[in-house]
Each structure stands twice: as C-alpha cells, then as structure tokens.
CSV table of C-alpha atoms and ligand atoms in Angstrom, one decimal:
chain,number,residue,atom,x,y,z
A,1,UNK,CA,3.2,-7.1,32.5
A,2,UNK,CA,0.4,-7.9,34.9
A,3,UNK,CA,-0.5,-7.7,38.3
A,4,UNK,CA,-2.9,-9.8,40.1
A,5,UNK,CA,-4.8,-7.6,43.0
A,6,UNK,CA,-5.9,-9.1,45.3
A,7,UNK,CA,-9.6,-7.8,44.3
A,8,UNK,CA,-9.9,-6.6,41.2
A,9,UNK,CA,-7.9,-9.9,39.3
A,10,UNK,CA,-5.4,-9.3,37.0
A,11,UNK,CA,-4.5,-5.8,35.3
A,12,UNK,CA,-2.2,-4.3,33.4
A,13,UNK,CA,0.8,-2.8,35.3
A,14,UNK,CA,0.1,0.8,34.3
A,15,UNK,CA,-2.8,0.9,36.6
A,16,UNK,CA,-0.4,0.5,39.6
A,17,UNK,CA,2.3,2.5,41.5
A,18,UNK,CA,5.3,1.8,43.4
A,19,UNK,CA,5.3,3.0,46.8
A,20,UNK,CA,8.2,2.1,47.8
A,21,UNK,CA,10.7,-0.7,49.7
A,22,UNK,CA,8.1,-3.4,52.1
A,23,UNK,CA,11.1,-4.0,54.2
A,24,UNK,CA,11.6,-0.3,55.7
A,25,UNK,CA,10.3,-0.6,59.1
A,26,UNK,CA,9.5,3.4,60.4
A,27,UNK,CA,10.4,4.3,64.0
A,28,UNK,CA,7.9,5.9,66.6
A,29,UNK,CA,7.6,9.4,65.7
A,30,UNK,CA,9.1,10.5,69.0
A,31,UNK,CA,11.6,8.2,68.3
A,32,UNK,CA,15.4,9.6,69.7
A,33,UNK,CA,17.1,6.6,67.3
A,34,UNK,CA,19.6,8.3,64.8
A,35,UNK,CA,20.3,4.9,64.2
A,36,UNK,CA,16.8,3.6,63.4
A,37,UNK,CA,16.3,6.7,61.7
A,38,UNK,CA,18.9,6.7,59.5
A,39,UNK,CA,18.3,3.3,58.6
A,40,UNK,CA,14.4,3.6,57.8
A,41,UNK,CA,15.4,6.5,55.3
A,42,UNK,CA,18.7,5.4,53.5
A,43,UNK,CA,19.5,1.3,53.6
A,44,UNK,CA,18.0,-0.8,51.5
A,45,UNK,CA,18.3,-4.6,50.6
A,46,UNK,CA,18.8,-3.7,46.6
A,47,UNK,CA,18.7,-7.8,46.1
A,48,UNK,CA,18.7,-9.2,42.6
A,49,UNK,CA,15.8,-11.3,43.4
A,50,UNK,CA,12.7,-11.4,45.4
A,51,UNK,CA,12.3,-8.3,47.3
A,52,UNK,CA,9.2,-7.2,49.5
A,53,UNK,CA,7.4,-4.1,47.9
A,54,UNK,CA,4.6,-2.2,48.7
A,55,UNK,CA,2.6,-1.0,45.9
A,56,UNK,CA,-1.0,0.9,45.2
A,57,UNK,CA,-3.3,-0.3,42.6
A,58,UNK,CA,-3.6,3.1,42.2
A,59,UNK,CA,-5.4,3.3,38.7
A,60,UNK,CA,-7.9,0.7,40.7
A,61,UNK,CA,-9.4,-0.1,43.4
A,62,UNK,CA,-7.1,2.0,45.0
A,63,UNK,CA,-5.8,-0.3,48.0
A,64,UNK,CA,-2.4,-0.8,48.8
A,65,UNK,CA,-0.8,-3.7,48.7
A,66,UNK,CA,2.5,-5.7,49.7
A,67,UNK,CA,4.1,-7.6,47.2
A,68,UNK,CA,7.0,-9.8,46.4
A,69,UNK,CA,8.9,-9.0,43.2
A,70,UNK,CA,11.9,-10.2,41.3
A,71,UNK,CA,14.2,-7.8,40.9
A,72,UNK,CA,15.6,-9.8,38.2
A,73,UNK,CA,12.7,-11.7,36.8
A,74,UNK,CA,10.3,-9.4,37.6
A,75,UNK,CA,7.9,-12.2,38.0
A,76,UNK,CA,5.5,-11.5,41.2
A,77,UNK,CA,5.4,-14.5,43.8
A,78,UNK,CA,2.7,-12.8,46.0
A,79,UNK,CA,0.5,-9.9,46.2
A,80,UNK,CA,-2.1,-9.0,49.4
A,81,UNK,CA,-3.8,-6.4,50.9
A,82,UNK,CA,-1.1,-4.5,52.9
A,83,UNK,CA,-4.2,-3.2,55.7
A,84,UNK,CA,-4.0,-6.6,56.8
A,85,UNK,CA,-0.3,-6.7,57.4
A,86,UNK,CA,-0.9,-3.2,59.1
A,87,UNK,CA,-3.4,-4.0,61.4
A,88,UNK,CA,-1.6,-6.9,62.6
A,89,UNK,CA,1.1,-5.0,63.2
A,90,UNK,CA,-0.6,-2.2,65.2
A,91,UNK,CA,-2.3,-4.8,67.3
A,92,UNK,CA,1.3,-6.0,68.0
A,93,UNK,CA,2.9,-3.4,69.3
A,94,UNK,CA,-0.7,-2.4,71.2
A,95,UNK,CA,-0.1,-5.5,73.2
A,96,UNK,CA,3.5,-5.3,73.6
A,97,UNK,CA,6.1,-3.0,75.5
A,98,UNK,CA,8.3,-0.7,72.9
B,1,UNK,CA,-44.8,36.8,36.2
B,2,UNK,CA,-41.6,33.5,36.5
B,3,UNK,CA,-43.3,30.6,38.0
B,4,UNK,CA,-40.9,29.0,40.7
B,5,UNK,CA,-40.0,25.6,39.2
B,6,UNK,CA,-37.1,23.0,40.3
B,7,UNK,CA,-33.8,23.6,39.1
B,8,UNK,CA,-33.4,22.5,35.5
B,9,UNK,CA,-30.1,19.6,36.0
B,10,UNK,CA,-27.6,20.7,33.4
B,11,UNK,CA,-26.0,17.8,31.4
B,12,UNK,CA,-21.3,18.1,31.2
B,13,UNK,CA,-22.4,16.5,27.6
B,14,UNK,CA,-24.5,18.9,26.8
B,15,UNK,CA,-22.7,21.1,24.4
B,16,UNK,CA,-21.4,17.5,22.4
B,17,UNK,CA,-24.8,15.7,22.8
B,18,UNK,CA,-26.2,14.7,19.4
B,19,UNK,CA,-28.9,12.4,19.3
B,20,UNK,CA,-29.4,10.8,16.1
B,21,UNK,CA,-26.9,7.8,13.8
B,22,UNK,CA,-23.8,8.8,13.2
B,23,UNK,CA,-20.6,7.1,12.2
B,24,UNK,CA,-20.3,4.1,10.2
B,25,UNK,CA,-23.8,3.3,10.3
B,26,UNK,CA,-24.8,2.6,7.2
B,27,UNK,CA,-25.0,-1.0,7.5
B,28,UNK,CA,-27.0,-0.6,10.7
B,29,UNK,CA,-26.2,0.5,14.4
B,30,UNK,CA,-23.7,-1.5,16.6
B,31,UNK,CA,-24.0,0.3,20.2
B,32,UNK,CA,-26.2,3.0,21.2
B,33,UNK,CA,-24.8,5.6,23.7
B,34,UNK,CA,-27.2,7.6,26.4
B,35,UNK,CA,-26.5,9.4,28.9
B,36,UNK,CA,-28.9,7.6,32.3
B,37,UNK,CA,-28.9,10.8,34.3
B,38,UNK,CA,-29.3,9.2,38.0
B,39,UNK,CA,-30.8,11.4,40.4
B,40,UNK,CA,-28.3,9.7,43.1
B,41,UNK,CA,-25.2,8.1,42.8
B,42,UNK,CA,-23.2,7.4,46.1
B,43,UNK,CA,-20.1,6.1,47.1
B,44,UNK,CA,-20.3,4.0,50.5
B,45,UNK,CA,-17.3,2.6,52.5
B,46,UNK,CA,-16.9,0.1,55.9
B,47,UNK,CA,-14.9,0.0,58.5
B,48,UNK,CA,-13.1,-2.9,58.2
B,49,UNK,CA,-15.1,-5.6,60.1
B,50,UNK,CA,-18.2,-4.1,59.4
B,51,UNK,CA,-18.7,-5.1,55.2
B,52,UNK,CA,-21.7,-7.3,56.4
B,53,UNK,CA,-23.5,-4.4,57.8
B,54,UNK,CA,-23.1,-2.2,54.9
B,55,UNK,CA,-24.3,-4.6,52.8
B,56,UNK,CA,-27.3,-5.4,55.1
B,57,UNK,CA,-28.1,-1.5,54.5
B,58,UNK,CA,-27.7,-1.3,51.2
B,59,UNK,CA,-30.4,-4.2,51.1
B,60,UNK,CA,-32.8,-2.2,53.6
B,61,UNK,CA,-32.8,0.9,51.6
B,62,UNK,CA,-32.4,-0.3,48.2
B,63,UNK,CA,-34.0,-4.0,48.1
B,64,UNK,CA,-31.2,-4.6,45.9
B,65,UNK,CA,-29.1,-8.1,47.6
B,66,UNK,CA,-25.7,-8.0,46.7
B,67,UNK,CA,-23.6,-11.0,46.0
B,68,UNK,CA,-20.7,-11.9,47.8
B,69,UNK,CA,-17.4,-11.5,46.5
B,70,UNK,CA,-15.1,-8.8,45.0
B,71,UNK,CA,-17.0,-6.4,41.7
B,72,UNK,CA,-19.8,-8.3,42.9
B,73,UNK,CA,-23.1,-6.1,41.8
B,74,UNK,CA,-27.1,-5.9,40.8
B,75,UNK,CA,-28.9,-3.7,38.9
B,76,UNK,CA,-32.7,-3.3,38.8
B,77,UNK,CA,-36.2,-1.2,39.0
B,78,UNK,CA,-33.9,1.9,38.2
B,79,UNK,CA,-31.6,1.1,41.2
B,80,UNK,CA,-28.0,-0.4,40.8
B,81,UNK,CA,-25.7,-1.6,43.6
B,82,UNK,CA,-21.6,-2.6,42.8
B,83,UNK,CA,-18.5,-3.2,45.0
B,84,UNK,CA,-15.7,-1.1,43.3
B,85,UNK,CA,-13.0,-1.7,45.9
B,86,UNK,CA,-12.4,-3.5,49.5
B,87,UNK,CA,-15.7,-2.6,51.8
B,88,UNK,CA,-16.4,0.2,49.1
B,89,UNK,CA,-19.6,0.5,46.9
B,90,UNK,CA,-21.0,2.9,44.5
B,91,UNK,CA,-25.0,3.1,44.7
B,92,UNK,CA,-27.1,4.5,42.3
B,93,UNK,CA,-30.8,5.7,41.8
B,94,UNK,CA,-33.1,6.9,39.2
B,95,UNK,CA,-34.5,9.3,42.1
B,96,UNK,CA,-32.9,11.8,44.1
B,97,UNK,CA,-32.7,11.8,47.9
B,98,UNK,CA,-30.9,8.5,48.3
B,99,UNK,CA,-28.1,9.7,50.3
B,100,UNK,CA,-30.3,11.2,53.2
B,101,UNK,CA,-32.1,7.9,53.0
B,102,UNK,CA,-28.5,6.1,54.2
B,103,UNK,CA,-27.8,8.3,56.5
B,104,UNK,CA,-30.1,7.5,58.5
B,105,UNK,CA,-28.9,3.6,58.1
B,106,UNK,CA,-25.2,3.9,58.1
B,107,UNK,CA,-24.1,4.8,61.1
B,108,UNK,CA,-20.6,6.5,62.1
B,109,UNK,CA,-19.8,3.0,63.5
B,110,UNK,CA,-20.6,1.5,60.4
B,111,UNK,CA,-19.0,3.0,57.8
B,112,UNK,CA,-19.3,6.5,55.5
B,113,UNK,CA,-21.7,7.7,52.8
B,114,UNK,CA,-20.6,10.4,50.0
B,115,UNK,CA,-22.9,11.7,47.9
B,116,UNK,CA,-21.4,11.7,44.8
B,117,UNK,CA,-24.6,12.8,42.5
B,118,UNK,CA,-23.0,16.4,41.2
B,119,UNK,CA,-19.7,14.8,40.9
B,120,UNK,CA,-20.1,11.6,38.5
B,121,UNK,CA,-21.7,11.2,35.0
B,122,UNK,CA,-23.2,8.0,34.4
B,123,UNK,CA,-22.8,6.9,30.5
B,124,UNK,CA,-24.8,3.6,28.9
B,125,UNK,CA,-23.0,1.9,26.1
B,126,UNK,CA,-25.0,-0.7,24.6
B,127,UNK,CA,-25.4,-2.8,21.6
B,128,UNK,CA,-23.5,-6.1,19.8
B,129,UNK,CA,-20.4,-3.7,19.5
B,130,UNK,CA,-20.2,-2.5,23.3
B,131,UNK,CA,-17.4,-4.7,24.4
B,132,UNK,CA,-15.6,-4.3,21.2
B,133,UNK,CA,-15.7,-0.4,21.5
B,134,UNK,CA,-15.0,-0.7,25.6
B,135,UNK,CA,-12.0,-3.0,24.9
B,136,UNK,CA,-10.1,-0.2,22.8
B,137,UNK,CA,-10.6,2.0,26.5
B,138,UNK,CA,-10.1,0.0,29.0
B,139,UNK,CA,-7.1,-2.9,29.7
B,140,UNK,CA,-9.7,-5.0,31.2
B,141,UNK,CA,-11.5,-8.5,29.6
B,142,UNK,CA,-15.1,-7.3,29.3
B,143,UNK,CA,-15.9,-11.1,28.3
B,144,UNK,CA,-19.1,-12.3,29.9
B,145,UNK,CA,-17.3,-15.2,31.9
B,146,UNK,CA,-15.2,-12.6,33.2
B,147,UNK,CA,-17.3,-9.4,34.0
B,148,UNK,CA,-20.7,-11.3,34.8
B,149,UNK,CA,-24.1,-8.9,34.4
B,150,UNK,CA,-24.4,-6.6,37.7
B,151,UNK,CA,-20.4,-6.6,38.3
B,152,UNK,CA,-18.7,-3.5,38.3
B,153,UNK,CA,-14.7,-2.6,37.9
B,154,UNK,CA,-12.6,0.2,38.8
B,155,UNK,CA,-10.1,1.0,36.0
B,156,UNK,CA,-8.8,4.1,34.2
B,157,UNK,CA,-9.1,5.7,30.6
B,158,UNK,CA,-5.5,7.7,30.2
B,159,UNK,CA,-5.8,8.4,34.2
B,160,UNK,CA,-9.0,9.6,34.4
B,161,UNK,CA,-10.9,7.1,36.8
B,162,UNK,CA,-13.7,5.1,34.9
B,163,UNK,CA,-16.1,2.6,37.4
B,164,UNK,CA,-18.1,0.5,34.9
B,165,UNK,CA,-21.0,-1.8,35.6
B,166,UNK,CA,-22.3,-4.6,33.4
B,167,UNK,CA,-26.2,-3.9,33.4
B,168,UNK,CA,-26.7,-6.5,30.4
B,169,UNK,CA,-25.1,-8.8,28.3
B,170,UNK,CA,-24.3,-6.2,25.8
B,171,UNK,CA,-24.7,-3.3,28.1
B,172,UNK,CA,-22.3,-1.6,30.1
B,173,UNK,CA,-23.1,1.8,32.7
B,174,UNK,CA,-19.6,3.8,32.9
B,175,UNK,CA,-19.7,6.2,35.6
B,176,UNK,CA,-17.1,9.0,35.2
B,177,UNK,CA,-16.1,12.2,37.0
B,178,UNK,CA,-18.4,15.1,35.7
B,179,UNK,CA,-15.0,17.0,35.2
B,180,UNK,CA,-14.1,14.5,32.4
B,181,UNK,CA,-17.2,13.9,30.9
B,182,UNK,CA,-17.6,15.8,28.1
B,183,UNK,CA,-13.4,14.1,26.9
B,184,UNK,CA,-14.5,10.6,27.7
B,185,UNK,CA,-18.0,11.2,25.8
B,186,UNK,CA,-16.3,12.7,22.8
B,187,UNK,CA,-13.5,9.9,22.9
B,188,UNK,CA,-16.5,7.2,23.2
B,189,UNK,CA,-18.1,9.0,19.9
B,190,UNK,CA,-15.2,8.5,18.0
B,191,UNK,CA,-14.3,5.2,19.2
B,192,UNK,CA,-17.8,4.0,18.2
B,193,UNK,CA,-17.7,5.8,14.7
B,194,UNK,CA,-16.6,2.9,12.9
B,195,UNK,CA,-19.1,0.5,13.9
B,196,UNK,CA,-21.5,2.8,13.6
B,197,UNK,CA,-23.7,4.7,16.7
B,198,UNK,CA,-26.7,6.0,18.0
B,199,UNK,CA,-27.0,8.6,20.6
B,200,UNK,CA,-30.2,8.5,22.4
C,1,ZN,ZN1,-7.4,-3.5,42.8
C-alpha cells in the first residue's frame, strides 16, 4: 500500500503511523464540558468508508498529515499537511469569541 | 615531550573499515563505498512563512542556490545543500565551523540551526551498481527521473532514519545517525558483496 505525502511523493505505508481519528475536535484545556470531554475521548464515527485521519509520515519527513481513508477500500482520496489545517484553526478561534 | 595537536576525529566505522575489493569482484568493481567525513553537517528549520529567508541564508553562507520545490538540493566545491522535509534542510561542509557561520545569519525570527556534525555519519555509495544495491535498503525509486542529482529524501532502513542525497548519476551521499553507523555500514558491505565492492 502507498501513501502519497504531500512532500516526499509516494512511499510505502510502513514509513507512516496512525495518529489517530481527524474528526476528534479537543476542548480548551480549562474546559468544564463533561460533555465535550467525554465525547473528544470516547465517540467515534467508525464508518465503513471514508473517514478523516490524521497520520505522521513518521519514517519520513516527519510531518503530520490529515488524510481521508476508506475504511473499506482503504484507497486514500486526500492527503495534506495537517499544520495548515492547524493554523487555520488557531487563527479562528484567535478572532472569534469561545 | 607530547606536542599539543588537534583532536584526532574518530571514525563509528572504524573497527569494520576495510579498504581494499571485496565481495564478488572478480569480474570487476560495481560501487565503491567511502566514508566523506564532513567537518559540518547541520540540520536547519523555518518558521513557517519564513522558507524564503532560510534559503536566502543558506545561499549567503554557502553559495550554494537551492532549487525550489520539495528534496530539492545541490552539491558542489565540498559543500552540499538538500530539503529533507517542510522548511527543513540538512547542510553540509568539508570544513568545520559552519554552524557558527549560520548563526550569525539565522536569526531567532527566522528559523533554528542544529549542529548535527558529532551526530550523523555521512556514507558515499558509488558506482554502476549504486542504485541496484540502494534499492534492496530503501522503499524508494532511486531512478534518475525520479531522484534528480542534488535531491535528497528522508526514508528509513528497518527504522533507523537514513537522509540520502544524489551527488551524481551513480552516486548517492547517505547520511545516518553515528549510533547506527557501524549496522548500516556492515549491512551496506554485505549488500554490495555480490556485485562486488571497493572500500576506499
Ligand atoms: Zn513525507
């Protein structure tokens, strides 16, 4: 099986690691929410079919990176840089009220 | 009376170092492997945003332009430059001293410089065989079209971190950690015993 990174190309899947579910989205750390806790921890999607991932191309050039697998297929629709996704996020909630 | 003399720089290999043909080499010598002993090899990193600057640096200190574009690398006059990953490069020198040198360049706005020179040993495979040798280590295609002369790639050999640079056609500059030298140099040997070796 390959992956396609972003910026090393394709390479073999044993260079990279799972890092876990892309669709978790982590409270503020002085966060109160049970709730939002509970959820970040414990529910998941489990789809058969695409699901957002994040993975490291660890064995690499080490970035991390959000991708969209098949649970079924395992073909991989898209793989980017999952900074990007980060920073947009942080700049989000920098200009927003939480 | 002991004259005061610089500090002899020990070799990882040393112990397994044996110049001379070995291997299947009877019908002539397919790669030759040498240990290139940098005096520097660093690791530089940008903050995100500032790639452009780095770059601009490493073309002050080194004269060396590098290309744009991911892997993108050059290697010449004893100096080699190479993007390994995002706004990261490794940068190496025949002479010591090059990390003070970009210090004074990079600034703490700009991005990081780790002196890596204790920490890495730089291995040259080279020869008609080089790729055919490289390609039992490494899942990667080490065809020209695909790893051009002065790119480099981050990979592993059985998890131990391998960055390679292409430094000819048939000539390939593996930098591994010191730690892991001596295994990955005795692997190397025996990968390269049946299409016979020289160790320079
Ligand atoms: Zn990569």
């Amino acid at each position: 099986m390959l992956i396609t990174c972003p910026y090393c190309g394709p390479r073999d899947v044993i260079e990279f690691t799972y890092q876990g579910d892309g669709n978790r989205e982590r409270p503020q750390p002085n966060s109160q929410d049970l709730d939002a806790w509970n959820a970040y921890v414990y529910d998941r999607l489990n789809p058969a079919g695409d699901h957002n991932e994040i993975w490291q191309h660890s064995g690499g050039c080490r970035t991390h990176l959000r991708m969209v697998r098949n649970t079924v297929t395992h073909e991989i629709s898209s793989t980017s840089f999952a900074r990007g996704d980060h920073n947009a996020a942080a700049r989000h909630k920098a200009g927003g009220k939480s | 009376m002991a004259e005061r003399q610089s500090p002899e720089r020990l070799s990882p290999l040393e112990p397994v170092f044996h110049p001379g043909s070995h291997g299947n080499f009877e019908h002539g010598v397919d790669v030759i492997l040498t240990e290139t002993r940098p005096g520097s090899i660093l690791q530089l990193a940008a903050w995100p945003g500032e790639e452009k600057k780095l770059m601009a640096a490493i073309r002050s200190v080194t004269g060396l332009a590098l290309p744009d574009g991911a892997g993108g690398g050059v290697a010449k006059d004893g100096k080699a430059v190479f993007g390994f990953a995002p706004g990261k490069f490794t940068v190496v020198d025949e002479a010591e001293g090059l990390a003070s040198a970009f210090a004074k360049t990079v600034t703490p706005a700009v991005g990081t410089v780790t002196d890596l020179s204790h920490g890495r040993t730089a291995i040259r495979i080279a020869g008609p065989k080089a790729e055919w040798v490289l390609a039992k280590f490494f899942a990667i295609d080490f065809a020209l079209p695909a790893f051009p002369v002065g790119a480099g790639r981050s990979t592993t050999h059985h998890d131990v971190f391998a960055q390679i640079q292409r430094t000819g056609a048939d000539q390939f500059d593996i930098y591994v950690f010191r730690s892991f030298a001596r295994s990955f140099w005795k692997a190397l040997c025996h990968a390269s015993e049946e299409v016979g070796y020289e160790v320079q």
